[in-house]
Amino acid sequence: MLKNDLTKISLNNVIVVFLFLTPHIFLSIIPAVYSSFYSVILYCLALIFFLVKSKYLNPVYKWEILFAICFIFFGFINLILKNSTAFFNIASPLFGLFGYLYLRRNKKMNINIIKYVIVCFYIYFYFVYYSVIPDYFFRPGFDEDAIVFDNSSSNAISMTLVMLLFVYLILNKYYKSDQIKTIFYFSIITLVLVFIQQSRAALIIAFTLFFISFYEFDKKNAKRFLFLLTLTIPIFFVYYLEEILLIYDLFFSEYSLINLSENVRSEAQTYFLSNLNSNNFFIGYPDNTIFASDTSTDMLYTYNVFLDVWNRYGFIPFIVLISVLLYRFYFYNRYFFPLYYFIPFLFYSFVESIFFPNYWDCFIYLLIFTPIQNQKFNVY
C-alpha cells in the first residue's frame, strides 16, 4: 500500500513538472530545431491527461471552470474573426484549469522535485552562460544573447530562475511543506544570479521573493531586517554614492540594453492604447500587428499581460480577469494565499507577457481561487 502511494506521488511530481512547470522554459532554451517535436509530444501527452482527468470537472469548481470557459470561448471567437492560427490561446486555459484541478485534488505531493529542478538549472545555466560571460557585472559591447538560446534572449535565464522559485514558494505554502528554509537560501542564490544576468524586472521579482521567503521563514527577524534596511539605506547611499552611480549606469543609462528594452515596452503599450478604435476595441488587433520594434526584432505583443489578454481574447475576458482579481483582493480573507504572494505575479504582468496564456497559469489559478477552508496538507 505504501509503495503504491509513493508511486502515485512520484507520478504526480512528474506530471506537474513536465506538463505545467517547465514547458515554457524548455521552449525558451532548447534549440529551435527541436521546438516543434517537443511541442507535439507535449500536446499529445496533455490531450491524454485532459481526457483521463475529465472527471475533475466537478460543480464544486464551477467558478474556476467558468473562468477558463470564458477564455476558451472568446479565444475561439477571436481565432475565427482574425483568421488566426494562435491555437495555444485556446489550449492554455485547459492547461491552467486542469493543472489547477489536479493540484487541488491531489493532497500529497513531494515538492522536493522542484528543488532538484532548480539545482539542475543552476548547473545548466552556469555552463551555458555564467562561465562564458567575460565579466559578472560590466560587459560593454558583449553580445550575450548570441551565446545562449535560439528562441529567446538571456533574460530567459532570470525568468526561469524566478518563476521556478515562485512556484516552489507557492506549492510549499499550499501543501504546508517544511521547505521554507531551503527556499530562503535559494532566493539568495537566485538574487545574485539574476543581478549578474541584469534583467531589471526579474531583479525586482527576485528581491520580492527573497523578502517573502525571509518573512515566511523568520517573521520576527525579517521585520527587523526590513527596519534596519530602511534606516541604513540613506547612509549607504552617502558613503557608496560612486559605486551606486556605476550600478545605475549599468542598469539605467540611456544606452544600456535594459533601458532600450524599457523603451520598447513603453512604445508597445502606448501603441496599443492610442490606436484602439471601433474595429479592434472588442477583439484586439490583427495577429501581425507590430506594437514596437528594436534593432533585432518586431514586437507582436505589448509586454503587458492584461493588455495582451485584451488583444488575444478580447475586451470581455480582459474585464473578467480584472474583475476576478479585484474580487479576490477585496475578499482576501476568504482565500488561502496572503495578498503579498501576488506581488511577483502582478509586477511581472506589467512588464512581461508570461501569463494568460502560459503553461504555468495553473499556479496563478491556485493563488486566485484556493479558498481558505480547502488548504492541503503534505506529509513531507
mmCIF file of C-alpha atoms in Angstrom:
data_model
loop_
_atom_site.group_PDB
_atom_site.id
_atom_site.type_symbol
_atom_site.label_atom_id
_atom_site.label_comp_id
_atom_site.label_asym_id
_atom_site.label_seq_id
_atom_site.Cartn_x
_atom_site.Cartn_y
_atom_site.Cartn_z
ATOM 1 C CA MET A 1 0.000 0.000 0.000
ATOM 2 C CA LEU A 2 2.784 2.396 0.936
ATOM 3 C CA LYS A 3 4.638 1.524 -2.282
ATOM 4 C CA ASN A 4 1.546 2.326 -4.370
ATOM 5 C CA ASP A 5 1.118 5.644 -2.573
ATOM 6 C CA LEU A 6 4.751 6.573 -3.201
ATOM 7 C CA THR A 7 4.440 5.607 -6.877
ATOM 8 C CA LYS A 8 1.358 7.800 -7.206
ATOM 9 C CA ILE A 9 3.084 10.732 -5.517
ATOM 10 C CA SER A 10 6.111 10.343 -7.792
ATOM 11 C CA LEU A 11 3.828 10.335 -10.842
ATOM 12 C CA ASN A 12 2.145 13.476 -9.519
ATOM 13 C CA ASN A 13 5.530 15.166 -9.331
ATOM 14 C CA VAL A 14 6.482 14.270 -12.892
ATOM 15 C CA ILE A 15 3.127 15.386 -14.303
ATOM 16 C CA VAL A 16 3.219 18.760 -12.560
ATOM 17 C CA VAL A 17 6.810 19.444 -13.605
ATOM 18 C CA PHE A 18 6.602 18.179 -17.192
ATOM 19 C CA LEU A 19 3.121 19.387 -18.212
ATOM 20 C CA PHE A 20 2.793 22.649 -16.308
ATOM 21 C CA LEU A 21 6.006 23.968 -14.776
ATOM 22 C CA THR A 22 8.752 23.536 -17.369
ATOM 23 C CA PRO A 23 7.217 23.621 -20.909
ATOM 24 C CA HIS A 24 7.649 27.374 -21.364
ATOM 25 C CA ILE A 25 11.181 27.127 -20.003
ATOM 26 C CA PHE A 26 12.183 24.321 -22.360
ATOM 27 C CA LEU A 27 10.590 26.041 -25.359
ATOM 28 C CA SER A 28 12.692 29.105 -24.499
ATOM 29 C CA ILE A 29 16.043 27.356 -24.131
ATOM 30 C CA ILE A 30 16.090 24.285 -26.366
ATOM 31 C CA PRO A 31 17.442 24.618 -29.938
ATOM 32 C CA ALA A 32 14.793 25.910 -32.338
ATOM 33 C CA VAL A 33 15.049 22.768 -34.487
ATOM 34 C CA TYR A 34 13.633 20.670 -31.627
ATOM 35 C CA SER A 35 10.799 23.019 -30.617
ATOM 36 C CA SER A 36 8.158 21.527 -32.903
ATOM 37 C CA PHE A 37 8.968 17.956 -31.895
ATOM 38 C CA TYR A 38 8.845 18.891 -28.208
ATOM 39 C CA SER A 39 5.510 20.693 -28.676
ATOM 40 C CA VAL A 40 3.940 17.698 -30.451
ATOM 41 C CA ILE A 41 4.981 15.321 -27.656
ATOM 42 C CA LEU A 42 3.760 17.779 -25.038
ATOM 43 C CA TYR A 43 0.355 18.295 -26.658
ATOM 44 C CA CYS A 44 -0.217 14.568 -27.179
ATOM 45 C CA LEU A 45 0.511 13.855 -23.515
ATOM 46 C CA ALA A 46 -1.595 16.818 -22.436
ATOM 47 C CA LEU A 47 -4.559 15.622 -24.504
ATOM 48 C CA ILE A 48 -4.375 12.182 -22.903
ATOM 49 C CA PHE A 49 -4.116 13.821 -19.477
ATOM 50 C CA PHE A 50 -7.139 16.074 -20.106
ATOM 51 C CA LEU A 51 -9.266 13.143 -21.260
ATOM 52 C CA VAL A 52 -8.274 10.913 -18.339
ATOM 53 C CA LYS A 53 -8.806 13.679 -15.794
ATOM 54 C CA SER A 54 -12.079 14.999 -17.236
ATOM 55 C CA LYS A 55 -13.714 13.595 -14.088
ATOM 56 C CA TYR A 56 -12.179 16.559 -12.263
ATOM 57 C CA LEU A 57 -14.747 18.853 -13.911
ATOM 58 C CA ASN A 58 -16.861 18.968 -10.778
ATOM 59 C CA PRO A 59 -19.516 21.636 -9.979
ATOM 60 C CA VAL A 60 -17.556 22.317 -6.783
ATOM 61 C CA TYR A 61 -15.102 24.187 -9.024
ATOM 62 C CA LYS A 62 -17.776 25.946 -11.115
ATOM 63 C CA TRP A 63 -16.249 29.431 -10.900
ATOM 64 C CA GLU A 64 -12.818 28.211 -11.931
ATOM 65 C CA ILE A 65 -14.384 26.251 -14.799
ATOM 66 C CA LEU A 66 -16.437 29.258 -15.942
ATOM 67 C CA PHE A 67 -13.319 31.423 -15.795
ATOM 68 C CA ALA A 68 -11.478 29.013 -18.098
ATOM 69 C CA ILE A 69 -14.509 28.587 -20.392
ATOM 70 C CA CYS A 70 -14.647 32.367 -20.831
ATOM 71 C CA PHE A 71 -11.090 32.371 -22.149
ATOM 72 C CA ILE A 72 -11.641 29.300 -24.333
ATOM 73 C CA PHE A 73 -14.864 30.653 -25.860
ATOM 74 C CA PHE A 74 -13.617 34.146 -26.607
ATOM 75 C CA GLY A 75 -10.244 32.789 -27.686
ATOM 76 C CA PHE A 76 -12.057 30.631 -30.242
ATOM 77 C CA ILE A 77 -14.176 33.571 -31.416
ATOM 78 C CA ASN A 78 -11.006 35.633 -31.713
ATOM 79 C CA LEU A 79 -9.325 32.982 -33.858
ATOM 80 C CA ILE A 80 -12.290 32.930 -36.249
ATOM 81 C CA LEU A 81 -12.687 36.707 -36.538
ATOM 82 C CA LYS A 82 -8.960 37.252 -37.073
ATOM 83 C CA ASN A 83 -8.425 34.123 -39.188
ATOM 84 C CA SER A 84 -5.661 33.349 -36.710
ATOM 85 C CA THR A 85 -3.581 30.238 -36.089
ATOM 86 C CA ALA A 86 -2.740 31.072 -32.452
ATOM 87 C CA PHE A 87 -4.280 27.841 -31.163
ATOM 88 C CA PHE A 88 -2.334 27.991 -27.913
ATOM 89 C CA ASN A 89 -4.692 30.790 -26.850
ATOM 90 C CA ILE A 90 -7.378 28.081 -26.650
ATOM 91 C CA ALA A 91 -5.161 25.327 -25.279
ATOM 92 C CA SER A 92 -3.676 27.439 -22.486
ATOM 93 C CA PRO A 93 -6.901 27.761 -20.413
ATOM 94 C CA LEU A 94 -7.113 23.957 -20.464
ATOM 95 C CA PHE A 95 -3.568 23.704 -19.111
ATOM 96 C CA GLY A 96 -4.461 26.276 -16.458
ATOM 97 C CA LEU A 97 -7.734 24.658 -15.424
ATOM 98 C CA PHE A 98 -6.665 21.001 -15.419
ATOM 99 C CA GLY A 99 -3.356 21.802 -13.753
ATOM 100 C CA TYR A 100 -5.214 23.686 -11.047
ATOM 101 C CA LEU A 101 -7.786 20.904 -10.554
ATOM 102 C CA TYR A 102 -5.001 18.331 -10.460
ATOM 103 C CA LEU A 103 -3.224 20.223 -7.682
ATOM 104 C CA ARG A 104 -6.452 20.727 -5.739
ATOM 105 C CA ARG A 105 -7.449 17.066 -5.982
ATOM 106 C CA ASN A 106 -4.058 15.631 -5.020
ATOM 107 C CA LYS A 107 -3.485 16.009 -1.299
ATOM 108 C CA LYS A 108 0.001 14.551 -1.311
ATOM 109 C CA MET A 109 2.906 15.795 -3.313
ATOM 110 C CA ASN A 110 6.613 15.652 -2.633
ATOM 111 C CA ILE A 111 7.717 19.088 -3.795
ATOM 112 C CA ASN A 112 11.393 18.116 -3.411
ATOM 113 C CA ILE A 113 11.356 17.569 -7.150
ATOM 114 C CA ILE A 114 11.156 21.334 -7.703
ATOM 115 C CA LYS A 115 14.227 21.776 -5.532
ATOM 116 C CA TYR A 116 16.111 19.327 -7.725
ATOM 117 C CA VAL A 117 14.850 21.016 -10.891
ATOM 118 C CA ILE A 118 16.124 24.382 -9.637
ATOM 119 C CA VAL A 119 19.550 22.923 -8.815
ATOM 120 C CA CYS A 120 19.730 21.353 -12.279
ATOM 121 C CA PHE A 121 19.019 24.712 -13.895
ATOM 122 C CA TYR A 122 21.616 26.407 -11.664
ATOM 123 C CA ILE A 123 24.186 23.966 -13.004
ATOM 124 C CA TYR A 124 23.000 24.174 -16.617
ATOM 125 C CA PHE A 125 22.975 27.982 -16.694
ATOM 126 C CA TYR A 126 26.417 28.074 -15.135
ATOM 127 C CA PHE A 127 27.895 26.107 -18.031
ATOM 128 C CA VAL A 128 25.984 27.779 -20.876
ATOM 129 C CA TYR A 129 26.070 31.351 -19.577
ATOM 130 C CA TYR A 130 27.793 32.302 -16.317
ATOM 131 C CA SER A 131 31.042 30.506 -17.145
ATOM 132 C CA VAL A 132 31.137 32.112 -20.608
ATOM 133 C CA ILE A 133 30.450 35.801 -19.997
ATOM 134 C CA PRO A 134 33.645 37.918 -19.779
ATOM 135 C CA ASP A 135 32.678 39.687 -16.545
ATOM 136 C CA TYR A 136 29.984 39.201 -13.922
ATOM 137 C CA PHE A 137 28.971 42.857 -13.814
ATOM 138 C CA PHE A 138 30.367 45.044 -16.608
ATOM 139 C CA ARG A 139 30.131 43.689 -20.166
ATOM 140 C CA PRO A 140 30.026 46.691 -22.537
ATOM 141 C CA GLY A 141 29.771 45.658 -26.171
ATOM 142 C CA PHE A 142 29.432 41.960 -25.379
ATOM 143 C CA ASP A 143 26.503 40.336 -27.232
ATOM 144 C CA GLU A 144 25.482 37.840 -24.586
ATOM 145 C CA ASP A 145 22.276 36.871 -26.368
ATOM 146 C CA ALA A 146 24.374 35.401 -29.165
ATOM 147 C CA ILE A 147 25.886 32.777 -26.856
ATOM 148 C CA VAL A 148 22.770 31.308 -25.315
ATOM 149 C CA PHE A 149 19.394 30.404 -26.857
ATOM 150 C CA ASP A 150 17.773 30.291 -30.295
ATOM 151 C CA ASN A 151 14.255 31.190 -29.157
ATOM 152 C CA SER A 152 14.872 33.840 -26.513
ATOM 153 C CA SER A 153 17.311 36.309 -25.046
ATOM 154 C CA SER A 154 19.420 35.720 -21.962
ATOM 155 C CA ASN A 155 16.501 37.138 -19.959
ATOM 156 C CA ALA A 156 15.075 33.614 -20.186
ATOM 157 C CA ILE A 157 17.662 32.653 -17.558
ATOM 158 C CA SER A 158 16.354 35.124 -14.987
ATOM 159 C CA MET A 159 12.751 34.370 -15.907
ATOM 160 C CA THR A 160 13.371 30.656 -15.372
ATOM 161 C CA LEU A 161 15.070 31.102 -12.015
ATOM 162 C CA VAL A 162 12.489 33.453 -10.512
ATOM 163 C CA MET A 163 9.485 31.525 -11.844
ATOM 164 C CA LEU A 164 10.785 28.203 -10.527
ATOM 165 C CA LEU A 165 11.363 29.811 -7.141
ATOM 166 C CA PHE A 166 7.936 31.471 -7.231
ATOM 167 C CA VAL A 167 6.201 28.142 -7.920
ATOM 168 C CA TYR A 168 8.322 26.433 -5.253
ATOM 169 C CA LEU A 169 7.170 29.074 -2.771
ATOM 170 C CA ILE A 170 3.501 28.696 -3.780
ATOM 171 C CA LEU A 171 3.468 24.900 -3.521
ATOM 172 C CA ASN A 172 5.389 24.930 -0.246
ATOM 173 C CA LYS A 173 2.684 27.143 1.231
ATOM 174 C CA TYR A 174 -0.150 25.205 -0.360
ATOM 175 C CA TYR A 175 0.944 21.767 0.784
ATOM 176 C CA LYS A 176 2.262 23.045 4.121
ATOM 177 C CA SER A 177 5.632 21.531 3.353
ATOM 178 C CA ASP A 178 8.534 22.394 5.617
ATOM 179 C CA GLN A 179 10.928 23.690 2.975
ATOM 180 C CA ILE A 180 10.816 27.432 3.501
ATOM 181 C CA LYS A 181 14.390 27.449 4.813
ATOM 182 C CA THR A 182 15.612 25.899 1.565
ATOM 183 C CA ILE A 183 13.521 28.383 -0.423
ATOM 184 C CA PHE A 184 15.063 31.248 1.533
ATOM 185 C CA TYR A 185 18.597 30.075 0.726
ATOM 186 C CA PHE A 186 17.630 29.557 -2.911
ATOM 187 C CA SER A 187 16.222 33.091 -3.003
ATOM 188 C CA ILE A 188 19.661 34.455 -2.077
ATOM 189 C CA ILE A 189 21.364 32.415 -4.804
ATOM 190 C CA THR A 190 18.725 33.431 -7.346
ATOM 191 C CA LEU A 191 19.050 37.084 -6.380
ATOM 192 C CA VAL A 192 22.800 37.000 -7.038
ATOM 193 C CA LEU A 193 22.434 35.162 -10.357
ATOM 194 C CA VAL A 194 19.700 37.498 -11.584
ATOM 195 C CA PHE A 195 21.792 40.518 -10.618
ATOM 196 C CA ILE A 196 24.650 39.139 -12.713
ATOM 197 C CA GLN A 197 22.337 38.499 -15.679
ATOM 198 C CA GLN A 198 20.995 42.084 -15.303
ATOM 199 C CA SER A 199 17.291 41.659 -16.019
ATOM 200 C CA ARG A 200 15.777 44.596 -14.167
ATOM 201 C CA ALA A 201 12.255 43.148 -13.993
ATOM 202 C CA ALA A 202 13.496 39.774 -12.750
ATOM 203 C CA LEU A 203 15.756 41.508 -10.233
ATOM 204 C CA ILE A 204 12.759 43.187 -8.601
ATOM 205 C CA ILE A 205 10.909 39.852 -8.570
ATOM 206 C CA ALA A 206 13.975 38.162 -7.048
ATOM 207 C CA PHE A 207 14.108 40.799 -4.291
ATOM 208 C CA THR A 208 10.402 40.281 -3.654
ATOM 209 C CA LEU A 209 10.786 36.506 -3.425
ATOM 210 C CA PHE A 210 13.735 36.985 -1.068
ATOM 211 C CA PHE A 211 11.665 39.123 1.298
ATOM 212 C CA ILE A 212 8.614 36.853 1.110
ATOM 213 C CA SER A 213 10.657 33.729 1.830
ATOM 214 C CA PHE A 214 12.552 35.536 4.595
ATOM 215 C CA TYR A 215 9.253 36.644 6.145
ATOM 216 C CA GLU A 216 7.772 33.138 5.901
ATOM 217 C CA PHE A 217 10.971 31.627 7.316
ATOM 218 C CA ASP A 218 11.519 34.030 10.230
ATOM 219 C CA LYS A 219 8.900 36.760 10.580
ATOM 220 C CA LYS A 220 10.495 38.443 13.569
ATOM 221 C CA ASN A 221 13.969 38.780 12.085
ATOM 222 C CA ALA A 222 12.576 39.656 8.666
ATOM 223 C CA LYS A 223 10.772 42.647 10.175
ATOM 224 C CA ARG A 224 13.950 43.646 11.979
ATOM 225 C CA PHE A 225 15.945 43.326 8.782
ATOM 226 C CA LEU A 226 13.462 45.438 6.845
ATOM 227 C CA PHE A 227 13.512 48.119 9.570
ATOM 228 C CA LEU A 228 17.309 48.098 9.659
ATOM 229 C CA LEU A 229 17.465 48.273 5.879
ATOM 230 C CA THR A 230 15.174 51.294 5.883
ATOM 231 C CA LEU A 231 17.442 53.078 8.366
ATOM 232 C CA THR A 232 20.724 52.222 6.645
ATOM 233 C CA ILE A 233 19.775 52.927 3.029
ATOM 234 C CA PRO A 234 20.360 56.726 3.302
ATOM 235 C CA ILE A 235 23.770 56.159 4.953
ATOM 236 C CA PHE A 236 24.646 53.544 2.356
ATOM 237 C CA PHE A 237 23.817 55.971 -0.452
ATOM 238 C CA VAL A 238 26.026 58.683 1.055
ATOM 239 C CA TYR A 239 29.113 56.510 1.588
ATOM 240 C CA TYR A 240 28.850 54.451 -1.613
ATOM 241 C CA LEU A 241 27.493 57.064 -3.997
ATOM 242 C CA GLU A 242 30.167 56.475 -6.647
ATOM 243 C CA GLU A 243 29.584 52.713 -6.732
ATOM 244 C CA ILE A 244 25.829 53.225 -6.810
ATOM 245 C CA LEU A 245 26.174 55.569 -9.786
ATOM 246 C CA LEU A 246 28.156 52.889 -11.605
ATOM 247 C CA ILE A 247 25.418 50.339 -10.929
ATOM 248 C CA TYR A 248 22.815 52.881 -12.029
ATOM 249 C CA ASP A 249 24.710 53.425 -15.255
ATOM 250 C CA LEU A 250 24.854 49.664 -15.747
ATOM 251 C CA PHE A 251 21.100 49.209 -15.410
ATOM 252 C CA PHE A 252 19.515 52.537 -16.316
ATOM 253 C CA SER A 253 21.786 54.551 -18.589
ATOM 254 C CA GLU A 254 20.336 55.925 -21.800
ATOM 255 C CA TYR A 255 22.291 53.473 -23.936
ATOM 256 C CA SER A 256 22.012 50.384 -21.796
ATOM 257 C CA LEU A 257 20.302 47.336 -23.278
ATOM 258 C CA ILE A 258 17.851 47.326 -20.394
ATOM 259 C CA ASN A 259 16.834 50.916 -20.999
ATOM 260 C CA LEU A 260 16.313 50.150 -24.674
ATOM 261 C CA SER A 261 14.112 47.236 -23.615
ATOM 262 C CA GLU A 262 12.091 49.537 -21.364
ATOM 263 C CA ASN A 263 11.618 51.964 -24.268
ATOM 264 C CA VAL A 264 10.264 49.103 -26.371
ATOM 265 C CA ARG A 265 7.843 48.137 -23.599
ATOM 266 C CA SER A 266 6.577 51.699 -23.290
ATOM 267 C CA GLU A 267 6.279 52.054 -27.057
ATOM 268 C CA ALA A 268 4.329 48.798 -27.396
ATOM 269 C CA GLN A 269 1.817 49.617 -24.665
ATOM 270 C CA THR A 270 1.390 53.196 -25.888
ATOM 271 C CA TYR A 271 0.731 51.957 -29.413
ATOM 272 C CA PHE A 272 -1.906 49.502 -28.163
ATOM 273 C CA LEU A 273 -3.834 52.083 -26.134
ATOM 274 C CA SER A 274 -3.546 55.002 -28.541
ATOM 275 C CA ASN A 275 -4.695 53.091 -31.640
ATOM 276 C CA LEU A 276 -7.856 51.500 -30.250
ATOM 277 C CA ASN A 277 -10.919 52.089 -32.398
ATOM 278 C CA SER A 278 -14.296 50.547 -33.185
ATOM 279 C CA ASN A 279 -12.638 47.814 -35.264
ATOM 280 C CA ASN A 280 -10.265 46.480 -32.607
ATOM 281 C CA PHE A 281 -11.692 47.583 -29.248
ATOM 282 C CA PHE A 282 -13.625 44.383 -28.559
ATOM 283 C CA ILE A 283 -11.495 41.773 -30.361
ATOM 284 C CA GLY A 284 -7.994 43.250 -30.344
ATOM 285 C CA TYR A 285 -5.534 43.857 -33.169
ATOM 286 C CA PRO A 286 -4.697 41.507 -36.071
ATOM 287 C CA ASP A 287 -2.041 38.897 -35.281
ATOM 288 C CA ASN A 288 0.574 40.582 -37.472
ATOM 289 C CA THR A 289 0.304 43.959 -35.728
ATOM 290 C CA ILE A 290 3.727 45.332 -34.792
ATOM 291 C CA PHE A 291 3.409 47.172 -31.488
ATOM 292 C CA ALA A 292 7.062 48.161 -31.266
ATOM 293 C CA SER A 293 10.433 47.467 -32.871
ATOM 294 C CA ASP A 294 14.032 47.334 -31.750
ATOM 295 C CA THR A 295 17.254 46.634 -33.593
ATOM 296 C CA SER A 296 16.733 42.861 -33.629
ATOM 297 C CA THR A 297 13.032 42.118 -33.969
ATOM 298 C CA ASP A 298 9.461 43.375 -34.255
ATOM 299 C CA MET A 299 7.248 43.021 -31.183
ATOM 300 C CA LEU A 300 3.869 41.373 -31.767
ATOM 301 C CA TYR A 301 2.846 41.748 -28.124
ATOM 302 C CA THR A 302 2.731 44.553 -25.548
ATOM 303 C CA TYR A 303 4.881 43.230 -22.666
ATOM 304 C CA ASN A 304 1.766 43.537 -20.508
ATOM 305 C CA VAL A 305 -0.334 40.508 -19.534
ATOM 306 C CA PHE A 306 -3.561 42.471 -19.167
ATOM 307 C CA LEU A 307 -3.263 44.298 -22.486
ATOM 308 C CA ASP A 308 -2.262 41.083 -24.209
ATOM 309 C CA VAL A 309 -5.312 39.311 -22.756
ATOM 310 C CA TRP A 310 -7.382 42.112 -24.258
ATOM 311 C CA ASN A 311 -5.589 41.689 -27.584
ATOM 312 C CA ARG A 312 -5.624 37.871 -27.725
ATOM 313 C CA TYR A 313 -9.024 37.137 -26.187
ATOM 314 C CA GLY A 314 -10.980 40.385 -26.402
ATOM 315 C CA PHE A 315 -12.286 43.102 -24.128
ATOM 316 C CA ILE A 316 -14.716 40.892 -22.196
ATOM 317 C CA PRO A 317 -12.084 38.388 -20.934
ATOM 318 C CA PHE A 318 -9.916 41.402 -20.054
ATOM 319 C CA ILE A 319 -12.741 42.759 -17.871
ATOM 320 C CA VAL A 320 -13.384 39.291 -16.420
ATOM 321 C CA LEU A 321 -9.716 38.916 -15.403
ATOM 322 C CA ILE A 322 -9.600 42.379 -13.813
ATOM 323 C CA SER A 323 -12.903 41.774 -12.008
ATOM 324 C CA VAL A 324 -11.820 38.385 -10.648
ATOM 325 C CA LEU A 325 -8.583 39.866 -9.310
ATOM 326 C CA LEU A 326 -10.370 42.839 -7.717
ATOM 327 C CA TYR A 327 -12.876 40.480 -6.091
ATOM 328 C CA ARG A 328 -10.015 38.296 -4.852
ATOM 329 C CA PHE A 329 -8.189 41.280 -3.337
ATOM 330 C CA TYR A 330 -11.302 42.756 -1.721
ATOM 331 C CA PHE A 331 -12.394 39.471 -0.134
ATOM 332 C CA TYR A 332 -8.852 38.359 0.630
ATOM 333 C CA ASN A 333 -9.843 36.869 3.999
ATOM 334 C CA ARG A 334 -11.862 34.170 2.226
ATOM 335 C CA TYR A 335 -8.842 32.762 0.439
ATOM 336 C CA PHE A 336 -5.805 30.772 1.417
ATOM 337 C CA PHE A 337 -2.866 32.704 -0.010
ATOM 338 C CA PRO A 338 -1.907 36.071 1.509
ATOM 339 C CA LEU A 339 -2.064 39.036 -0.834
ATOM 340 C CA TYR A 340 1.698 39.534 -0.792
ATOM 341 C CA TYR A 341 2.030 36.291 -2.769
ATOM 342 C CA PHE A 342 0.502 38.181 -5.705
ATOM 343 C CA ILE A 343 3.304 40.761 -5.873
ATOM 344 C CA PRO A 344 5.598 38.732 -8.197
ATOM 345 C CA PHE A 345 2.664 37.871 -10.458
ATOM 346 C CA LEU A 346 1.356 41.432 -10.658
ATOM 347 C CA PHE A 347 4.704 43.077 -11.211
ATOM 348 C CA TYR A 348 5.738 40.598 -13.877
ATOM 349 C CA SER A 349 2.334 41.048 -15.534
ATOM 350 C CA PHE A 350 3.026 44.726 -16.149
ATOM 351 C CA VAL A 351 6.455 44.226 -17.751
ATOM 352 C CA GLU A 352 6.374 40.780 -19.408
ATOM 353 C CA SER A 353 3.793 38.671 -21.269
ATOM 354 C CA ILE A 354 4.375 35.394 -19.433
ATOM 355 C CA PHE A 355 0.892 34.617 -18.069
ATOM 356 C CA PHE A 356 -2.523 34.092 -19.676
ATOM 357 C CA PRO A 357 -1.686 32.300 -21.863
ATOM 358 C CA ASN A 358 1.050 30.076 -20.492
ATOM 359 C CA TYR A 359 1.518 26.510 -19.355
ATOM 360 C CA TRP A 360 2.138 27.538 -15.733
ATOM 361 C CA ASP A 361 -1.107 29.524 -15.371
ATOM 362 C CA CYS A 362 -2.406 26.748 -13.109
ATOM 363 C CA PHE A 363 -0.228 28.118 -10.307
ATOM 364 C CA ILE A 364 -1.853 31.542 -10.743
ATOM 365 C CA TYR A 365 -5.254 29.823 -10.649
ATOM 366 C CA LEU A 366 -4.114 28.350 -7.340
ATOM 367 C CA LEU A 367 -3.329 31.824 -5.965
ATOM 368 C CA ILE A 368 -6.625 33.266 -7.152
ATOM 369 C CA PHE A 369 -9.166 30.560 -6.388
ATOM 370 C CA THR A 370 -7.990 28.424 -3.454
ATOM 371 C CA PRO A 371 -10.357 29.096 -0.540
ATOM 372 C CA ILE A 372 -9.011 29.206 2.972
ATOM 373 C CA GLN A 373 -11.020 26.203 4.170
ATOM 374 C CA ASN A 374 -9.626 23.901 1.461
ATOM 375 C CA GLN A 375 -5.906 24.144 2.178
ATOM 376 C CA LYS A 376 -3.918 20.964 1.606
ATOM 377 C CA PHE A 377 -1.506 19.145 3.840
ATOM 378 C CA ASN A 378 1.647 17.428 2.687
ATOM 379 C CA VAL A 379 3.235 14.596 4.619
ATOM 380 C CA TYR A 380 6.719 15.663 3.515
#
